PDB file of C-alpha atoms in Angstrom:
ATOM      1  CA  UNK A   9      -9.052 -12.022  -8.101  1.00 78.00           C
ATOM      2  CA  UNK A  10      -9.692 -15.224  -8.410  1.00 77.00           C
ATOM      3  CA  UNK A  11      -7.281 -18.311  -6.189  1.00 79.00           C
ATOM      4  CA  UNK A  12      -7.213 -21.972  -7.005  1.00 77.00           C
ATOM      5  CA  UNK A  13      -4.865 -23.242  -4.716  1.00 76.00           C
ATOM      6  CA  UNK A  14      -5.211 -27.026  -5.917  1.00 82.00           C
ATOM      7  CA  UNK A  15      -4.032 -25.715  -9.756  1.00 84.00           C
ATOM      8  CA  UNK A  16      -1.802 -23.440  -8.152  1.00 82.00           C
ATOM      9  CA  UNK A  17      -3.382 -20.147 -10.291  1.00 84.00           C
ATOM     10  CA  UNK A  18      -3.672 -17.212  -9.261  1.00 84.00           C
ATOM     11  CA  UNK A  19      -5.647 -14.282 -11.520  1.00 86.00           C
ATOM     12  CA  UNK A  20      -6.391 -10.456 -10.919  1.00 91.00           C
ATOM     13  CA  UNK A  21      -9.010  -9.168 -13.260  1.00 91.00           C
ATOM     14  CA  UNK A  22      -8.574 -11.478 -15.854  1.00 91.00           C
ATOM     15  CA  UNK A  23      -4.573 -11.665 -15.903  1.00 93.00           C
ATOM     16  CA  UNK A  24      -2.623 -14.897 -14.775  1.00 92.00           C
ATOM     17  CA  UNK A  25      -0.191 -13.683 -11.780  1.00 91.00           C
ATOM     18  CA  UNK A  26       2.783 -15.027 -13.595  1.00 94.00           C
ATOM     19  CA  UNK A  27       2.291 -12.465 -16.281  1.00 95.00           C
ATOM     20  CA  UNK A  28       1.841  -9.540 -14.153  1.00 95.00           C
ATOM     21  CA  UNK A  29       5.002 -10.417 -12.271  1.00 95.00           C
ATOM     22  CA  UNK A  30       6.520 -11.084 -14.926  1.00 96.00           C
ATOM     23  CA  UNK A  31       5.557  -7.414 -16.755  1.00 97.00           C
ATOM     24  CA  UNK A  32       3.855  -4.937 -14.709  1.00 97.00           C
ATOM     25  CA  UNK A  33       4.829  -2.988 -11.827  1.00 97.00           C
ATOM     26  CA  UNK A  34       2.746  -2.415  -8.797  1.00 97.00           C
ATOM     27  CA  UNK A  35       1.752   1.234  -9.729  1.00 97.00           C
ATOM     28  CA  UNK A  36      -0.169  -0.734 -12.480  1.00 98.00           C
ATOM     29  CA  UNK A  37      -1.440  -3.455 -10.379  1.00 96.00           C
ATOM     30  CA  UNK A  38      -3.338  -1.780  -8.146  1.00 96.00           C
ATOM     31  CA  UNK A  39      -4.715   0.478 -10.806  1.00 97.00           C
ATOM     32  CA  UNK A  40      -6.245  -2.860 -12.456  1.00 96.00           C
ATOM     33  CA  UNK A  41      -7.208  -3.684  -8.896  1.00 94.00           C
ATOM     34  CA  UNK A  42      -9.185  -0.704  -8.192  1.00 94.00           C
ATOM     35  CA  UNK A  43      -9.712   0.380 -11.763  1.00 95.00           C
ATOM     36  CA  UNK A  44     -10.662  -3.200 -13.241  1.00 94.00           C
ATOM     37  CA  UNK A  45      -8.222  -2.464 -16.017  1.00 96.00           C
ATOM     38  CA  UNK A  46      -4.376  -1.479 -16.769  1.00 96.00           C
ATOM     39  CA  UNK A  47      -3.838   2.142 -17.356  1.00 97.00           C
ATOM     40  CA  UNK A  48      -2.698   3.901 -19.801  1.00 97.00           C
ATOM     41  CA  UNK A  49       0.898   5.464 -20.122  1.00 97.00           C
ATOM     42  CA  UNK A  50      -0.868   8.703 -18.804  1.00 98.00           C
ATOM     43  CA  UNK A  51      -3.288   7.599 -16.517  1.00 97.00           C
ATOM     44  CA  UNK A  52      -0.231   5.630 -15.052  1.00 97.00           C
ATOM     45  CA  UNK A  53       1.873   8.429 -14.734  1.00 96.00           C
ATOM     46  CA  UNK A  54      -1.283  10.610 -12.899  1.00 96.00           C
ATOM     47  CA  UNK A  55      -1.877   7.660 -10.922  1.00 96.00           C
ATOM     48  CA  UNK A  56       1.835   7.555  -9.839  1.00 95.00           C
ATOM     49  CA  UNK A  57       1.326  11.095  -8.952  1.00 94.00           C
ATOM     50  CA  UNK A  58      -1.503  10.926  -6.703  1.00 94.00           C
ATOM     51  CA  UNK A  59       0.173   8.166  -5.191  1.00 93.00           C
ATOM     52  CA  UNK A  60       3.352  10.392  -4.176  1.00 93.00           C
ATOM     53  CA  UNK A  61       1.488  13.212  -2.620  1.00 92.00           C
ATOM     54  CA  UNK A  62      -0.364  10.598  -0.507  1.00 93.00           C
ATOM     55  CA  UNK A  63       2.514   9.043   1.483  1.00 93.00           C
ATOM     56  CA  UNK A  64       2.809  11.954   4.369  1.00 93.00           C
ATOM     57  CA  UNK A  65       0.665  11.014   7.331  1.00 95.00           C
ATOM     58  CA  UNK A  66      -1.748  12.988   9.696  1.00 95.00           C
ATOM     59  CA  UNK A  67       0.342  14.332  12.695  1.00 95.00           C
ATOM     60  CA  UNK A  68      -2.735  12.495  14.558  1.00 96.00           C
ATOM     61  CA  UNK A  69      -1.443   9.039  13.069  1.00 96.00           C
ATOM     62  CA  UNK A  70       2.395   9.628  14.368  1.00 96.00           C
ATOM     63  CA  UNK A  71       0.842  10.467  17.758  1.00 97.00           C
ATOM     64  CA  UNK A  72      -0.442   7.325  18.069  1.00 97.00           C
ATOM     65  CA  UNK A  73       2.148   5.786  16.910  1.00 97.00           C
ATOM     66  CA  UNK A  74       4.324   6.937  19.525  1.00 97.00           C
ATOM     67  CA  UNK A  75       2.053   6.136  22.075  1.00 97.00           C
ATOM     68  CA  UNK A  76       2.325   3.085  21.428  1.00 97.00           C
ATOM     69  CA  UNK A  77       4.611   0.718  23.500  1.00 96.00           C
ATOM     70  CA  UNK A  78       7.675  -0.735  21.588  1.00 95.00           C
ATOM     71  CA  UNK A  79       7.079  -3.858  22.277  1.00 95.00           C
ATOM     72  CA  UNK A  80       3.364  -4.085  20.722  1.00 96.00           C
ATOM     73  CA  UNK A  81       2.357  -6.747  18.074  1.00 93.00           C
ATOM     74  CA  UNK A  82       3.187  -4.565  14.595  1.00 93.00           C
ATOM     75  CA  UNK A  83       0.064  -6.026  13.064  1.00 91.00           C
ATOM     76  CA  UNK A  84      -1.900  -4.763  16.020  1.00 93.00           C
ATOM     77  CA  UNK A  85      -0.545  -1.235  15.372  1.00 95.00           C
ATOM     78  CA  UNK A  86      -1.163  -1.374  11.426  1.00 94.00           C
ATOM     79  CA  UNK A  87      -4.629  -2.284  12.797  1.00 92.00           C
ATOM     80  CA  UNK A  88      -5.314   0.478  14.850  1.00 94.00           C
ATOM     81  CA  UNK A  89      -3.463   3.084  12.754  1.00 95.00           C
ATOM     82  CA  UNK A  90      -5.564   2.581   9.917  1.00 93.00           C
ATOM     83  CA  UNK A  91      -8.487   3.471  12.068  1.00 92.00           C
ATOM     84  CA  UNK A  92      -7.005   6.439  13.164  1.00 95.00           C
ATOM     85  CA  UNK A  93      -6.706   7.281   9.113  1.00 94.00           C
ATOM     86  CA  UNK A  94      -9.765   7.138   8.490  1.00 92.00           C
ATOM     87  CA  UNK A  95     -10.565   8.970  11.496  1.00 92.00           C
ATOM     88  CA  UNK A  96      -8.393  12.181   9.336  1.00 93.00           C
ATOM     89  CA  UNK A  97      -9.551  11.330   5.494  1.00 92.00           C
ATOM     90  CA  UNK A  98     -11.183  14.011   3.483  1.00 90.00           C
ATOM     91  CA  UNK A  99     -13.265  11.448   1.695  1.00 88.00           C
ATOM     92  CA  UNK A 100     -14.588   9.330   4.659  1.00 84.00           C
ATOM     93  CA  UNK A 101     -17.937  10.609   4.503  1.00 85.00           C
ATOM     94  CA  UNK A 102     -18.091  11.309   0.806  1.00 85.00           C
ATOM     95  CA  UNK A 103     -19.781   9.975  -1.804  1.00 88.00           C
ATOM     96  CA  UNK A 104     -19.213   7.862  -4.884  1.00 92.00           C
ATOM     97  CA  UNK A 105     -16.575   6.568  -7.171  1.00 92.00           C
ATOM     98  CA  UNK A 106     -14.228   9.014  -6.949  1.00 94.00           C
ATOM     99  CA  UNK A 107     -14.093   9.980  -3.586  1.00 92.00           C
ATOM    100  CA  UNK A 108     -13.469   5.709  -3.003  1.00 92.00           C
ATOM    101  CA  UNK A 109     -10.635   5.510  -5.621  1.00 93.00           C
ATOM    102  CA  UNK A 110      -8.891   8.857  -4.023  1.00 93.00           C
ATOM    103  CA  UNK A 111      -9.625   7.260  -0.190  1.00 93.00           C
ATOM    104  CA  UNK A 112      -8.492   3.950  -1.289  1.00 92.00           C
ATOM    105  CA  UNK A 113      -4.941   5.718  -2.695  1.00 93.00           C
ATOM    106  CA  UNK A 114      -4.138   7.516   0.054  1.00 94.00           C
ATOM    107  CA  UNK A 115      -4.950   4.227   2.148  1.00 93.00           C
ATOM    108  CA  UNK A 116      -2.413   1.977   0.200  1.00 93.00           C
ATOM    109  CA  UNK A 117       0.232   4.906   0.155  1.00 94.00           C
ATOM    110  CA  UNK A 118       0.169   5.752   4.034  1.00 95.00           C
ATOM    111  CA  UNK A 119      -0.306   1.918   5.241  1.00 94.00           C
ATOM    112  CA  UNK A 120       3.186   1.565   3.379  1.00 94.00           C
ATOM    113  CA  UNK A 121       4.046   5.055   5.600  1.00 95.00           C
ATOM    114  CA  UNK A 122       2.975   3.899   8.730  1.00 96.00           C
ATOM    115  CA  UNK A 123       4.580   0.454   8.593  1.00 96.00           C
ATOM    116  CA  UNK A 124       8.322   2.097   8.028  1.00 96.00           C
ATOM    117  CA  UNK A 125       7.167   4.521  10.896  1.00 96.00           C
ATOM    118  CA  UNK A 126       6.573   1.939  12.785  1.00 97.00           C
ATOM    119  CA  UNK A 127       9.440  -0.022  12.429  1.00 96.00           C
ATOM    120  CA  UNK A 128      12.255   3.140  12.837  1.00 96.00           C
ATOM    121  CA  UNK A 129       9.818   4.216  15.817  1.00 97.00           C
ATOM    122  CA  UNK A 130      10.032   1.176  17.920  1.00 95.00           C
ATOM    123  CA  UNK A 131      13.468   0.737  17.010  1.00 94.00           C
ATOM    124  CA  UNK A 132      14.246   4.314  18.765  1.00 95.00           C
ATOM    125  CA  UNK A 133      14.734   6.201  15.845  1.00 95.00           C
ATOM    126  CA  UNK A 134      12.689   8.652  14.278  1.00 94.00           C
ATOM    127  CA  UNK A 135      10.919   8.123  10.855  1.00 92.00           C
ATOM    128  CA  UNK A 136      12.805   8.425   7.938  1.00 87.00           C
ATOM    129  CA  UNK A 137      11.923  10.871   5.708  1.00 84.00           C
ATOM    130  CA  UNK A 138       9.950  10.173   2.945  1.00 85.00           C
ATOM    131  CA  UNK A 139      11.364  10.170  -1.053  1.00 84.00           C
ATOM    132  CA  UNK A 140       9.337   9.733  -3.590  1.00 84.00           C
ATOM    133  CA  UNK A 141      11.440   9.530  -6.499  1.00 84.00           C
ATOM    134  CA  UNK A 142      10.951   6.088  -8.563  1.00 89.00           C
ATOM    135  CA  UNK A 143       8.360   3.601  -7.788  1.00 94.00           C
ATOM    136  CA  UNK A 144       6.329   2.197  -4.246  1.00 95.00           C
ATOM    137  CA  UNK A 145       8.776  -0.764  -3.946  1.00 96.00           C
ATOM    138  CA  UNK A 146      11.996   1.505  -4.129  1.00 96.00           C
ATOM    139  CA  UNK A 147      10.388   4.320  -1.455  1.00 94.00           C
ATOM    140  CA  UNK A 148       9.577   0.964   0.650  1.00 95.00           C
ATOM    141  CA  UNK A 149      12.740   0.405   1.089  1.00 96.00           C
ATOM    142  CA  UNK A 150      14.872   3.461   1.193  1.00 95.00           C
ATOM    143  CA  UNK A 151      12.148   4.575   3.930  1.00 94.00           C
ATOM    144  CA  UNK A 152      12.719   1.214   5.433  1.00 94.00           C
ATOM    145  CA  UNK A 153      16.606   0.553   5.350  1.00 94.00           C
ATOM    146  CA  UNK A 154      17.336   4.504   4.952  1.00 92.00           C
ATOM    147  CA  UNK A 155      19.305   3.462   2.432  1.00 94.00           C
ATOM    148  CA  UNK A 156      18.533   2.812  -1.517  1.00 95.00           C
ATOM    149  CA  UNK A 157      17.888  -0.060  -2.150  1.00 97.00           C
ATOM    150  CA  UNK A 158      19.981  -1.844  -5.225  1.00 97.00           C
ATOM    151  CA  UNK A 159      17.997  -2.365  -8.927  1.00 97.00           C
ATOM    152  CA  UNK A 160      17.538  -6.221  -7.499  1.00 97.00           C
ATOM    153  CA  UNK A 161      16.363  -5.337  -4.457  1.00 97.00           C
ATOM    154  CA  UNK A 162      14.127  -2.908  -5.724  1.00 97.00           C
ATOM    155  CA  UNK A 163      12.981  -5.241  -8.578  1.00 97.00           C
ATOM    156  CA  UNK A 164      12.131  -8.281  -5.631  1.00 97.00           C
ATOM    157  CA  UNK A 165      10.112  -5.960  -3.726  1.00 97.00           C
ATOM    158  CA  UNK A 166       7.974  -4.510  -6.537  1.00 97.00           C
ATOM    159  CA  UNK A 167       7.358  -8.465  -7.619  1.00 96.00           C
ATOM    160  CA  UNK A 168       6.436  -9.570  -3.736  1.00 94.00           C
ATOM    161  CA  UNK A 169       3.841  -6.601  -4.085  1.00 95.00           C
ATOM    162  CA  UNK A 170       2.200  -7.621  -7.288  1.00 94.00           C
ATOM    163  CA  UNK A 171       1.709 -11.478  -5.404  1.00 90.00           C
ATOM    164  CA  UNK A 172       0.570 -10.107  -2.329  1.00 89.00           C
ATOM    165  CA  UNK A 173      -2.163  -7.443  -3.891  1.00 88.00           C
ATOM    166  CA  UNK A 174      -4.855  -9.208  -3.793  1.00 81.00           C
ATOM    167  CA  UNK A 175      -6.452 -12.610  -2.725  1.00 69.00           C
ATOM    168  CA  UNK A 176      -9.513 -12.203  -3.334  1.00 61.00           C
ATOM    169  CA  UNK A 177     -11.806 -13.594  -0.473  1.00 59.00           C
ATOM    170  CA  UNK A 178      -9.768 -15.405   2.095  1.00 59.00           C
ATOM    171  CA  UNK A 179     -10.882 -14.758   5.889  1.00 59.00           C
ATOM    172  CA  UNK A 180      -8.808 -11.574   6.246  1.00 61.00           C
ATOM    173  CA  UNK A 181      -9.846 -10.221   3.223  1.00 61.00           C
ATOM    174  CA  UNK A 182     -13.635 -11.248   3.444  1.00 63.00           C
ATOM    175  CA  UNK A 183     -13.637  -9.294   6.907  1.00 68.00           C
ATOM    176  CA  UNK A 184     -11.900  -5.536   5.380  1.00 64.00           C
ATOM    177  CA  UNK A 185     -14.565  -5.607   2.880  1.00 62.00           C
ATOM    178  CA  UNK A 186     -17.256  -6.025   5.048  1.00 70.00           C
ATOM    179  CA  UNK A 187     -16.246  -3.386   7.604  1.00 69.00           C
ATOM    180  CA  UNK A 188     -15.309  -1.461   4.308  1.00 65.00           C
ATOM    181  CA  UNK A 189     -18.914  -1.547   2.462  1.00 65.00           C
ATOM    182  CA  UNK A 190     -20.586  -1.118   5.509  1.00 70.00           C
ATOM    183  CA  UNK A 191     -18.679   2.247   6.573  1.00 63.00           C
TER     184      UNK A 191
END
């Protein structure tokens, strides 16, 4: 992506974030993001696919989320769970495109997963159960609230994760893709 704050633009691979809010859903977004293009009504609907049966987590990643104490910093525990992800990929020690596009799937799918475990976990319930059905934004939600969320809600969240997918090389970001290309 590329940010200039001072004209207030923001672009991910070529497309102004106004008209990807504006027109594409998140599904697509990160398939530009990691694909360098939009996909194609079938390649979409694959990718959407691949994206549902990545949502479950390792039992090894609820574990430590439950040992952790209630009261710790929730960026702190996205931190550490993610670790403990990797630490249960198939694909952390493979090789090449593929095995990177598949890892970094099942990476944005159960970081959404662990974050709504988190939250019902440390609120002294236990996770909600995952559904699938319609788009990232919607499961967000119903996973969050345990409730379905309405077409507006639904519609707010899926535009708050098309502005938030990428920012190209702030500090935060700069430091994930180090750790990232150097395994």
């Amino acid at each position: 992506s590329a940010v200039d704050g001072d004209a207030g633009r923001l672009i991910y691979r070529g497309f102004a974030i106004e008209d990807l809010a504006k027109n594409a859903t998140f599904e697509e977004v990160i398939y530009l993001l990691v694909m360098g293009r939009l996909p194609s009504a079938d390649e979409l609907k694959a990718w959407i696919e691949a994206l549902n049966e990545s949502y479950e987590l390792p039992g090894e990643v609820l574990l430590y989320l439950r040992s952790r104490v209630k009261s710790a910093r929730p960026m702190d525990v996205i931190q550490g769970a993610i670790t403990v992800l990797a630490d249960h990929d198939p694909d952390t020690d493979a090789k090449g495109r593929e095995a990177m596009v598949r890892a970094s799937l099942r990476l944005i799918a159960r970081t959404m997963t662990v974050v709504t475990s988190w939250h019902h976990l440390r609120s002294g319930r236990e996770p909600a159960v995952l559904d699938t059905r319609g788009s990232f934004a919607r499961a967000f939600l119903k996973t969050l609230w345990s409730r379905n969320p309405t077409v507006d809600e639904e519609k707010l969240m899926d535009v708050l994760l098309v502005l938030h997918a990428e920012h190209s090389l702030n500090a935060s970001t700069f430091a994930a893709r180090e750790v990232a290309s150097t395994q």
